[in-house]
Amino acid sequence: MTWTIAPEPYDSPVAAALWRAYYTEVSDRWYLLHEGRRTDPEELERQVAAATGSELAPPCGRLLVARYDGAPAGSAGVRLLDADTAELTRVFVIGETRGRGGAALLVAAAEEAARALGARRIVLDTRSDLVEARALYARLGYTETGPHNDDRYAEHWFRKELVTAPAV
């Protein structure tokens, strides 16, 4: 079983299915923690429709899809916030493929995509309850910083300087 990662149009059926899975999981997790219930189906539909992912389209963004043994299994997106800074977003690996190295591969591919967009640093935000994500980012060299946005659900912000590979 192997991982492959490649760019994907943000509005492809594969991207839409992964976005729905991602949003459902993180939304349900938040509501279960704070309100003891899952996401209301109507709210889910509104949010999925509202967050199209168009900011992940070239020339200022990229959506990457990971496939495990050929099947879509995860995603990561990057978008430029300014000429030097990219934001990492929508990092997600479906449950049955977790623990097989896909998340680290997706983040590394997203960092490379950010470099290709001209970014010198990458930032991200996450929530306190997403402890697995925070551990992953720390393990991959991200440093927790102060806020870079005012997202309602952001509770932790991370940053990493993107070192350019030396010319050979």
Tab-separated table of N, CA and C in Angstrom:
chain	number	residue	atom	x	y	z
A	1	MET	N	0.843	-1.172	0.000
A	1	MET	CA	0.000	0.000	0.000
A	1	MET	C	0.896	1.246	0.000
A	2	THR	N	0.601	2.167	-0.899
A	2	THR	CA	1.425	3.356	-1.021
A	2	THR	C	0.571	4.616	-1.086
A	3	TRP	N	1.198	5.726	-0.734
A	3	TRP	CA	0.591	7.049	-0.818
A	3	TRP	C	1.058	7.738	-2.086
A	4	THR	N	0.161	8.459	-2.729
A	4	THR	CA	0.512	9.402	-3.786
A	4	THR	C	-0.205	10.700	-3.467
A	5	ILE	N	0.428	11.796	-3.817
A	5	ILE	CA	-0.159	13.108	-3.568
A	5	ILE	C	-0.019	13.924	-4.839
A	6	ALA	N	-1.121	14.544	-5.235
A	6	ALA	CA	-1.121	15.344	-6.460
A	6	ALA	C	-2.103	16.494	-6.324
A	7	PRO	N	-1.869	17.576	-7.077
A	7	PRO	CA	-2.834	18.676	-7.093
A	7	PRO	C	-4.188	18.195	-7.609
A	8	GLU	N	-5.232	18.843	-7.126
A	8	GLU	CA	-6.606	18.488	-7.499
A	8	GLU	C	-7.402	19.784	-7.616
A	9	PRO	N	-8.251	19.929	-8.613
A	9	PRO	CA	-9.112	21.110	-8.657
A	9	PRO	C	-9.998	21.168	-7.408
A	10	TYR	N	-10.116	22.347	-6.836
A	10	TYR	CA	-10.886	22.496	-5.590
A	10	TYR	C	-12.348	22.106	-5.762
A	11	ASP	N	-12.845	22.158	-6.996
A	11	ASP	CA	-14.257	21.871	-7.222
A	11	ASP	C	-14.513	20.509	-7.862
A	12	SER	N	-13.518	19.634	-7.812
A	12	SER	CA	-13.710	18.291	-8.364
A	12	SER	C	-14.591	17.465	-7.423
A	13	PRO	N	-15.206	16.407	-7.927
A	13	PRO	CA	-15.999	15.528	-7.046
A	13	PRO	C	-15.167	14.921	-5.913
A	14	VAL	N	-13.910	14.585	-6.183
A	14	VAL	CA	-13.040	14.029	-5.137
A	14	VAL	C	-12.806	15.068	-4.045
A	15	ALA	N	-12.485	16.303	-4.452
A	15	ALA	CA	-12.256	17.372	-3.474
A	15	ALA	C	-13.528	17.643	-2.662
A	16	ALA	N	-14.669	17.651	-3.329
A	16	ALA	CA	-15.938	17.902	-2.631
A	16	ALA	C	-16.224	16.816	-1.599
A	17	ALA	N	-15.975	15.574	-1.940
A	17	ALA	CA	-16.220	14.470	-0.999
A	17	ALA	C	-15.278	14.552	0.197
A	18	LEU	N	-14.011	14.878	-0.042
A	18	LEU	CA	-13.060	15.006	1.067
A	18	LEU	C	-13.400	16.207	1.940
A	19	TRP	N	-13.821	17.331	1.335
A	19	TRP	CA	-14.213	18.509	2.104
A	19	TRP	C	-15.403	18.177	2.994
A	20	ARG	N	-16.390	17.476	2.451
A	20	ARG	CA	-17.569	17.105	3.232
A	20	ARG	C	-17.156	16.205	4.412
A	21	ALA	N	-16.300	15.240	4.171
A	21	ALA	CA	-15.842	14.347	5.245
A	21	ALA	C	-15.073	15.123	6.313
A	22	TYR	N	-14.183	16.005	5.868
A	22	TYR	CA	-13.400	16.830	6.785
A	22	TYR	C	-14.325	17.705	7.630
A	23	TYR	N	-15.190	18.458	6.959
A	23	TYR	CA	-16.042	19.391	7.684
A	23	TYR	C	-16.981	18.657	8.632
A	24	THR	N	-17.529	17.547	8.199
A	24	THR	CA	-18.419	16.774	9.059
A	24	THR	C	-17.684	16.342	10.323
A	25	GLU	N	-16.475	15.837	10.160
A	25	GLU	CA	-15.732	15.362	11.331
A	25	GLU	C	-15.378	16.477	12.297
A	26	VAL	N	-14.806	17.581	11.803
A	26	VAL	CA	-14.390	18.624	12.736
A	26	VAL	C	-15.594	19.353	13.334
A	27	SER	N	-16.662	19.488	12.566
A	27	SER	CA	-17.865	20.126	13.093
A	27	SER	C	-18.530	19.249	14.152
A	28	ASP	N	-18.708	17.968	13.839
A	28	ASP	CA	-19.293	17.060	14.827
A	28	ASP	C	-18.461	17.024	16.099
A	29	ARG	N	-17.165	17.008	15.944
A	29	ARG	CA	-16.289	16.953	17.114
A	29	ARG	C	-16.499	18.188	17.995
A	30	TRP	N	-16.613	19.358	17.377
A	30	TRP	CA	-16.809	20.591	18.134
A	30	TRP	C	-18.167	20.572	18.841
A	31	TYR	N	-19.215	20.250	18.101
A	31	TYR	CA	-20.560	20.244	18.702
A	31	TYR	C	-20.690	19.187	19.796
A	32	LEU	N	-20.111	18.021	19.600
A	32	LEU	CA	-20.178	16.996	20.646
A	32	LEU	C	-19.473	17.477	21.913
A	33	LEU	N	-18.347	18.138	21.755
A	33	LEU	CA	-17.588	18.636	22.900
A	33	LEU	C	-18.322	19.772	23.615
A	34	HIS	N	-18.873	20.704	22.854
A	34	HIS	CA	-19.439	21.916	23.449
A	34	HIS	C	-20.943	21.881	23.681
A	35	GLU	N	-21.663	21.074	22.902
A	35	GLU	CA	-23.118	21.070	23.027
A	35	GLU	C	-23.713	19.669	23.150
A	36	GLY	N	-22.879	18.651	23.138
A	36	GLY	CA	-23.360	17.287	23.313
A	36	GLY	C	-24.209	16.753	22.172
A	37	ARG	N	-24.024	17.297	20.993
A	37	ARG	CA	-24.801	16.847	19.833
A	37	ARG	C	-23.929	16.910	18.581
A	38	ARG	N	-24.397	16.270	17.541
A	38	ARG	CA	-23.726	16.342	16.245
A	38	ARG	C	-24.198	17.590	15.496
A	39	THR	N	-23.519	17.895	14.402
A	39	THR	CA	-23.872	19.040	13.578
A	39	THR	C	-25.263	18.858	12.992
A	40	ASP	N	-26.066	19.907	13.049
A	40	ASP	CA	-27.378	19.897	12.419
A	40	ASP	C	-27.179	19.722	10.907
A	41	PRO	N	-27.891	18.795	10.273
A	41	PRO	CA	-27.704	18.538	8.837
A	41	PRO	C	-27.882	19.778	7.954
A	42	GLU	N	-28.830	20.648	8.304
A	42	GLU	CA	-29.021	21.864	7.501
A	42	GLU	C	-27.825	22.803	7.627
A	43	GLU	N	-27.279	22.908	8.843
A	43	GLU	CA	-26.088	23.741	9.033
A	43	GLU	C	-24.924	23.163	8.254
A	44	LEU	N	-24.779	21.854	8.306
A	44	LEU	CA	-23.702	21.199	7.563
A	44	LEU	C	-23.785	21.553	6.084
A	45	GLU	N	-24.974	21.454	5.520
A	45	GLU	CA	-25.148	21.762	4.093
A	45	GLU	C	-24.821	23.219	3.793
A	46	ARG	N	-25.229	24.131	4.671
A	46	ARG	CA	-24.935	25.559	4.458
A	46	ARG	C	-23.435	25.811	4.491
A	47	GLN	N	-22.757	25.233	5.452
A	47	GLN	CA	-21.317	25.478	5.601
A	47	GLN	C	-20.514	24.850	4.471
A	48	VAL	N	-20.886	23.650	4.079
A	48	VAL	CA	-20.180	22.996	2.971
A	48	VAL	C	-20.354	23.819	1.696
A	49	ALA	N	-21.566	24.316	1.466
A	49	ALA	CA	-21.828	25.125	0.274
A	49	ALA	C	-21.119	26.475	0.330
A	50	ALA	N	-21.020	27.064	1.518
A	50	ALA	CA	-20.420	28.391	1.658
A	50	ALA	C	-18.900	28.370	1.518
A	51	ALA	N	-18.263	27.301	1.956
A	51	ALA	CA	-16.800	27.210	1.927
A	51	ALA	C	-16.383	26.382	0.717
A	52	THR	N	-16.408	27.007	-0.436
A	52	THR	CA	-16.172	26.282	-1.689
A	52	THR	C	-14.730	25.820	-1.866
A	53	GLY	N	-13.797	26.529	-1.255
A	53	GLY	CA	-12.385	26.202	-1.459
A	53	GLY	C	-11.772	26.945	-2.629
A	54	SER	N	-12.487	27.901	-3.194
A	54	SER	CA	-11.976	28.617	-4.366
A	54	SER	C	-10.657	29.336	-4.086
A	55	GLU	N	-10.392	29.651	-2.817
A	55	GLU	CA	-9.120	30.285	-2.465
A	55	GLU	C	-7.929	29.352	-2.656
A	56	LEU	N	-8.210	28.070	-2.879
A	56	LEU	CA	-7.144	27.083	-3.083
A	56	LEU	C	-6.846	26.847	-4.562
A	57	ALA	N	-7.425	27.671	-5.425
A	57	ALA	CA	-7.194	27.539	-6.863
A	57	ALA	C	-5.941	28.305	-7.275
A	58	PRO	N	-5.230	27.805	-8.270
A	58	PRO	CA	-4.122	28.573	-8.829
A	58	PRO	C	-4.637	29.905	-9.370
A	59	PRO	N	-3.877	30.956	-9.394
A	59	PRO	CA	-2.436	30.944	-9.199
A	59	PRO	C	-1.987	31.184	-7.763
A	60	CYS	N	-2.909	31.467	-6.838
A	60	CYS	CA	-2.514	31.823	-5.468
A	60	CYS	C	-2.755	30.729	-4.448
A	61	GLY	N	-3.180	29.565	-4.884
A	61	GLY	CA	-3.439	28.479	-3.961
A	61	GLY	C	-3.304	27.131	-4.639
A	62	ARG	N	-3.309	26.093	-3.828
A	62	ARG	CA	-3.259	24.718	-4.330
A	62	ARG	C	-4.018	23.826	-3.368
A	63	LEU	N	-4.770	22.901	-3.924
A	63	LEU	CA	-5.369	21.833	-3.143
A	63	LEU	C	-4.661	20.556	-3.541
A	64	LEU	N	-4.221	19.816	-2.558
A	64	LEU	CA	-3.548	18.541	-2.789
A	64	LEU	C	-4.425	17.425	-2.262
A	65	VAL	N	-4.481	16.337	-3.004
A	65	VAL	CA	-5.239	15.165	-2.572
A	65	VAL	C	-4.278	13.996	-2.451
A	66	ALA	N	-4.372	13.322	-1.318
A	66	ALA	CA	-3.596	12.109	-1.089
A	66	ALA	C	-4.460	10.907	-1.431
A	67	ARG	N	-3.844	9.958	-2.079
A	67	ARG	CA	-4.519	8.692	-2.374
A	67	ARG	C	-3.698	7.583	-1.721
A	68	TYR	N	-4.426	6.685	-1.080
A	68	TYR	CA	-3.790	5.535	-0.452
A	68	TYR	C	-4.191	4.317	-1.263
A	69	ASP	N	-3.209	3.681	-1.850
A	69	ASP	CA	-3.441	2.555	-2.746
A	69	ASP	C	-4.453	2.933	-3.835
A	70	GLY	N	-4.342	4.176	-4.316
A	70	GLY	CA	-5.170	4.660	-5.406
A	70	GLY	C	-6.488	5.289	-5.015
A	71	ALA	N	-6.935	5.110	-3.783
A	71	ALA	CA	-8.230	5.653	-3.352
A	71	ALA	C	-8.043	6.990	-2.626
A	72	PRO	N	-8.889	7.996	-2.896
A	72	PRO	CA	-8.780	9.272	-2.183
A	72	PRO	C	-8.836	9.058	-0.674
A	73	ALA	N	-7.846	9.642	0.021
A	73	ALA	CA	-7.740	9.381	1.449
A	73	ALA	C	-7.423	10.614	2.283
A	74	GLY	N	-7.200	11.762	1.657
A	74	GLY	CA	-6.889	12.944	2.440
A	74	GLY	C	-6.636	14.148	1.567
A	75	SER	N	-6.512	15.294	2.249
A	75	SER	CA	-6.280	16.536	1.519
A	75	SER	C	-5.494	17.510	2.373
A	76	ALA	N	-4.931	18.501	1.691
A	76	ALA	CA	-4.287	19.648	2.331
A	76	ALA	C	-4.322	20.777	1.320
A	77	GLY	N	-4.553	21.982	1.815
A	77	GLY	CA	-4.576	23.136	0.942
A	77	GLY	C	-3.612	24.196	1.413
A	78	VAL	N	-3.131	24.979	0.470
A	78	VAL	CA	-2.323	26.162	0.783
A	78	VAL	C	-2.853	27.319	-0.047
A	79	ARG	N	-2.764	28.503	0.547
A	79	ARG	CA	-3.119	29.716	-0.177
A	79	ARG	C	-2.225	30.837	0.309
A	80	LEU	N	-1.879	31.736	-0.600
A	80	LEU	CA	-1.056	32.868	-0.217
A	80	LEU	C	-1.880	33.885	0.548
A	81	LEU	N	-1.347	34.318	1.689
A	81	LEU	CA	-1.954	35.417	2.440
A	81	LEU	C	-1.325	36.738	2.017
A	82	ASP	N	-0.036	36.679	1.712
A	82	ASP	CA	0.706	37.801	1.145
A	82	ASP	C	1.866	37.198	0.363
A	83	ALA	N	2.729	38.024	-0.182
A	83	ALA	CA	3.784	37.529	-1.069
A	83	ALA	C	4.716	36.528	-0.388
A	84	ASP	N	4.883	36.626	0.921
A	84	ASP	CA	5.826	35.764	1.644
A	84	ASP	C	5.182	34.709	2.524
A	85	THR	N	3.872	34.774	2.715
A	85	THR	CA	3.209	33.922	3.697
A	85	THR	C	2.089	33.111	3.065
A	86	ALA	N	2.158	31.809	3.280
A	86	ALA	CA	1.082	30.902	2.848
A	86	ALA	C	0.376	30.378	4.087
A	87	GLU	N	-0.890	30.051	3.920
A	87	GLU	CA	-1.661	29.436	4.996
A	87	GLU	C	-1.926	27.985	4.638
A	88	LEU	N	-1.690	27.100	5.589
A	88	LEU	CA	-1.996	25.680	5.458
A	88	LEU	C	-3.391	25.456	6.012
A	89	THR	N	-4.223	24.742	5.254
A	89	THR	CA	-5.609	24.542	5.656
A	89	THR	C	-6.122	23.201	5.148
A	90	ARG	N	-7.246	22.758	5.673
A	90	ARG	CA	-7.931	21.535	5.246
A	90	ARG	C	-7.036	20.298	5.261
A	91	VAL	N	-6.144	20.215	6.249
A	91	VAL	CA	-5.325	19.008	6.387
A	91	VAL	C	-6.218	17.942	7.008
A	92	PHE	N	-6.366	16.856	6.288
A	92	PHE	CA	-7.317	15.822	6.699
A	92	PHE	C	-6.918	14.493	6.088
A	93	VAL	N	-7.000	13.454	6.900
A	93	VAL	CA	-6.808	12.077	6.430
A	93	VAL	C	-8.002	11.278	6.939
A	94	ILE	N	-8.637	10.523	6.041
A	94	ILE	CA	-9.808	9.758	6.463
A	94	ILE	C	-9.407	8.693	7.480
A	95	GLY	N	-10.349	8.388	8.369
A	95	GLY	CA	-10.092	7.541	9.526
A	95	GLY	C	-9.392	6.233	9.255
A	96	GLU	N	-9.846	5.494	8.259
A	96	GLU	CA	-9.285	4.160	8.038
A	96	GLU	C	-7.845	4.167	7.529
A	97	THR	N	-7.338	5.328	7.108
A	97	THR	CA	-5.945	5.390	6.646
A	97	THR	C	-5.043	6.151	7.614
A	98	ARG	N	-5.583	6.572	8.732
A	98	ARG	CA	-4.758	7.290	9.713
A	98	ARG	C	-3.719	6.357	10.323
A	99	GLY	N	-2.621	6.971	10.742
A	99	GLY	CA	-1.546	6.198	11.364
A	99	GLY	C	-0.620	5.536	10.360
A	100	ARG	N	-0.748	5.901	9.088
A	100	ARG	CA	0.084	5.295	8.039
A	100	ARG	C	0.995	6.314	7.362
A	101	GLY	N	1.164	7.479	7.991
A	101	GLY	CA	2.111	8.472	7.489
A	101	GLY	C	1.557	9.470	6.487
A	102	GLY	N	0.291	9.377	6.158
A	102	GLY	CA	-0.276	10.255	5.147
A	102	GLY	C	-0.298	11.726	5.535
A	103	ALA	N	-0.597	12.033	6.785
A	103	ALA	CA	-0.686	13.437	7.200
A	103	ALA	C	0.659	14.135	7.051
A	104	ALA	N	1.730	13.502	7.485
A	104	ALA	CA	3.053	14.117	7.347
A	104	ALA	C	3.427	14.296	5.880
A	105	LEU	N	3.078	13.335	5.047
A	105	LEU	CA	3.350	13.470	3.615
A	105	LEU	C	2.545	14.617	3.001
A	106	LEU	N	1.286	14.751	3.398
A	106	LEU	CA	0.463	15.852	2.907
A	106	LEU	C	1.028	17.203	3.327
A	107	VAL	N	1.434	17.334	4.573
A	107	VAL	CA	1.996	18.603	5.044
A	107	VAL	C	3.284	18.914	4.293
A	108	ALA	N	4.148	17.928	4.097
A	108	ALA	CA	5.390	18.156	3.347
A	108	ALA	C	5.085	18.591	1.918
A	109	ALA	N	4.108	17.968	1.284
A	109	ALA	CA	3.720	18.354	-0.079
A	109	ALA	C	3.136	19.763	-0.090
A	110	ALA	N	2.366	20.107	0.926
A	110	ALA	CA	1.799	21.454	1.016
A	110	ALA	C	2.897	22.490	1.218
A	111	GLU	N	3.904	22.165	2.017
A	111	GLU	CA	5.039	23.080	2.191
A	111	GLU	C	5.750	23.300	0.861
A	112	GLU	N	5.943	22.241	0.095
A	112	GLU	CA	6.574	22.366	-1.220
A	112	GLU	C	5.714	23.219	-2.154
A	113	ALA	N	4.401	23.031	-2.111
A	113	ALA	CA	3.499	23.850	-2.923
A	113	ALA	C	3.581	25.320	-2.501
A	114	ALA	N	3.682	25.575	-1.200
A	114	ALA	CA	3.815	26.951	-0.712
A	114	ALA	C	5.108	27.579	-1.218
A	115	ARG	N	6.197	26.823	-1.189
A	115	ARG	CA	7.465	27.318	-1.738
A	115	ARG	C	7.311	27.656	-3.217
A	116	ALA	N	6.643	26.784	-3.954
A	116	ALA	CA	6.436	27.010	-5.390
A	116	ALA	C	5.610	28.267	-5.642
A	117	LEU	N	4.748	28.621	-4.708
A	117	LEU	CA	3.969	29.855	-4.815
A	117	LEU	C	4.775	31.085	-4.410
A	118	GLY	N	5.995	30.869	-3.905
A	118	GLY	CA	6.873	31.963	-3.508
A	118	GLY	C	6.890	32.272	-2.028
A	119	ALA	N	6.190	31.488	-1.228
A	119	ALA	CA	6.120	31.748	0.217
A	119	ALA	C	7.443	31.415	0.898
A	120	ARG	N	7.761	32.209	1.890
A	120	ARG	CA	8.949	31.971	2.719
A	120	ARG	C	8.577	31.421	4.093
A	121	ARG	N	7.276	31.507	4.416
A	121	ARG	CA	6.796	30.963	5.686
A	121	ARG	C	5.390	30.426	5.466
A	122	ILE	N	4.990	29.554	6.394
A	122	ILE	CA	3.646	28.986	6.327
A	122	ILE	C	3.035	29.078	7.716
A	123	VAL	N	1.763	29.424	7.767
A	123	VAL	CA	1.044	29.570	9.030
A	123	VAL	C	-0.210	28.713	8.975
A	124	LEU	N	-0.764	28.458	10.137
A	124	LEU	CA	-2.009	27.696	10.228
A	124	LEU	C	-2.661	27.980	11.560
A	125	ASP	N	-3.940	27.634	11.637
A	125	ASP	CA	-4.624	27.695	12.920
A	125	ASP	C	-5.342	26.376	13.141
A	126	THR	N	-5.596	26.076	14.402
A	126	THR	CA	-6.318	24.865	14.764
A	126	THR	C	-7.010	25.083	16.105
A	127	ARG	N	-7.707	24.085	16.556
A	127	ARG	CA	-8.463	24.174	17.808
A	127	ARG	C	-7.783	23.354	18.900
A	128	SER	N	-8.151	23.639	20.131
A	128	SER	CA	-7.592	22.918	21.279
A	128	SER	C	-7.949	21.442	21.265
A	129	ASP	N	-9.179	21.103	20.829
A	129	ASP	CA	-9.593	19.705	20.864
A	129	ASP	C	-8.947	18.865	19.764
A	130	LEU	N	-8.326	19.483	18.791
A	130	LEU	CA	-7.660	18.729	17.717
A	130	LEU	C	-6.212	18.447	18.138
A	131	VAL	N	-6.081	17.691	19.214
A	131	VAL	CA	-4.772	17.426	19.810
A	131	VAL	C	-3.853	16.668	18.857
A	132	GLU	N	-4.416	15.796	18.030
A	132	GLU	CA	-3.594	15.047	17.083
A	132	GLU	C	-2.950	16.003	16.076
A	133	ALA	N	-3.707	16.978	15.628
A	133	ALA	CA	-3.179	17.954	14.670
A	133	ALA	C	-2.072	18.781	15.309
A	134	ARG	N	-2.307	19.254	16.525
A	134	ARG	CA	-1.283	20.054	17.203
A	134	ARG	C	-0.013	19.258	17.407
A	135	ALA	N	-0.128	17.986	17.751
A	135	ALA	CA	1.061	17.138	17.922
A	135	ALA	C	1.779	16.941	16.594
A	136	LEU	N	1.032	16.739	15.522
A	136	LEU	CA	1.635	16.584	14.203
A	136	LEU	C	2.429	17.828	13.820
A	137	TYR	N	1.822	18.996	13.952
A	137	TYR	CA	2.509	20.227	13.554
A	137	TYR	C	3.769	20.450	14.382
A	138	ALA	N	3.704	20.207	15.679
A	138	ALA	CA	4.892	20.357	16.521
A	138	ALA	C	5.984	19.384	16.079
A	139	ARG	N	5.597	18.153	15.790
A	139	ARG	CA	6.568	17.143	15.347
A	139	ARG	C	7.220	17.522	14.020
A	140	LEU	N	6.486	18.255	13.181
A	140	LEU	CA	6.993	18.634	11.861
A	140	LEU	C	7.707	19.991	11.863
A	141	GLY	N	7.971	20.533	13.050
A	141	GLY	CA	8.773	21.750	13.139
A	141	GLY	C	8.006	23.050	13.186
A	142	TYR	N	6.703	22.995	13.359
A	142	TYR	CA	5.907	24.214	13.488
A	142	TYR	C	6.002	24.721	14.918
A	143	THR	N	6.031	26.040	15.064
A	143	THR	CA	6.130	26.681	16.361
A	143	THR	C	4.828	27.416	16.645
A	144	GLU	N	4.319	27.237	17.856
A	144	GLU	CA	3.091	27.951	18.205
A	144	GLU	C	3.407	29.431	18.362
A	145	THR	N	2.540	30.277	17.805
A	145	THR	CA	2.735	31.725	17.796
A	145	THR	C	1.454	32.413	18.242
A	146	GLY	N	1.482	33.724	18.175
A	146	GLY	CA	0.279	34.495	18.430
A	146	GLY	C	-0.655	34.414	17.227
A	147	PRO	N	-1.869	34.912	17.394
A	147	PRO	CA	-2.865	34.844	16.312
A	147	PRO	C	-2.430	35.584	15.051
A	148	HIS	N	-2.754	34.993	13.915
A	148	HIS	CA	-2.577	35.680	12.629
A	148	HIS	C	-3.932	35.915	11.956
A	149	ASN	N	-5.004	35.506	12.626
A	149	ASN	CA	-6.353	35.745	12.112
A	149	ASN	C	-7.312	35.829	13.299
A	150	ASP	N	-8.569	36.077	12.996
A	150	ASP	CA	-9.569	36.160	14.065
A	150	ASP	C	-10.679	35.133	13.849
A	151	ASP	N	-10.310	33.989	13.286
A	151	ASP	CA	-11.271	32.921	13.050
A	151	ASP	C	-11.943	32.532	14.365
A	152	ARG	N	-13.238	32.411	14.343
A	152	ARG	CA	-14.030	32.104	15.540
A	152	ARG	C	-13.576	30.818	16.227
A	153	TYR	N	-13.170	29.837	15.462
A	153	TYR	CA	-12.821	28.537	16.030
A	153	TYR	C	-11.326	28.358	16.273
A	154	ALA	N	-10.509	29.283	15.841
A	154	ALA	CA	-9.062	29.166	16.040
A	154	ALA	C	-8.701	29.409	17.499
A	155	GLU	N	-7.918	28.496	18.037
A	155	GLU	CA	-7.451	28.628	19.422
A	155	GLU	C	-5.934	28.498	19.529
A	156	HIS	N	-5.323	27.952	18.485
A	156	HIS	CA	-3.864	27.795	18.437
A	156	HIS	C	-3.404	28.168	17.039
A	157	TRP	N	-2.298	28.913	16.979
A	157	TRP	CA	-1.733	29.339	15.704
A	157	TRP	C	-0.292	28.864	15.642
A	158	PHE	N	0.103	28.399	14.471
A	158	PHE	CA	1.442	27.869	14.274
A	158	PHE	C	2.093	28.535	13.075
A	159	ARG	N	3.431	28.450	13.041
A	159	ARG	CA	4.213	29.061	11.971
A	159	ARG	C	5.451	28.203	11.736
A	160	LYS	N	5.892	28.196	10.484
A	160	LYS	CA	7.134	27.519	10.138
A	160	LYS	C	7.797	28.299	9.017
A	161	GLU	N	9.084	28.539	9.169
A	161	GLU	CA	9.861	29.155	8.099
A	161	GLU	C	10.165	28.070	7.070
A	162	LEU	N	9.979	28.399	5.819
A	162	LEU	CA	10.216	27.443	4.744
A	162	LEU	C	11.627	27.662	4.208
A	163	VAL	N	12.477	26.719	4.455
A	163	VAL	CA	13.855	26.805	4.016
A	163	VAL	C	13.915	26.323	2.577
A	164	THR	N	14.545	27.101	1.736
A	164	THR	CA	14.702	26.704	0.345
A	164	THR	C	15.827	25.688	0.247
A	165	ALA	N	15.571	24.629	-0.498
A	165	ALA	CA	16.594	23.601	-0.689
A	165	ALA	C	17.778	24.211	-1.427
A	166	PRO	N	19.002	23.890	-1.000
A	166	PRO	CA	20.181	24.435	-1.683
A	166	PRO	C	20.291	23.899	-3.112
A	167	ALA	N	20.793	24.745	-3.993
A	167	ALA	CA	20.997	24.329	-5.381
A	167	ALA	C	22.109	23.297	-5.450
A	168	VAL	N	21.936	22.341	-6.328
A	168	VAL	CA	22.930	21.267	-6.446
A	168	VAL	C	23.777	21.489	-7.670
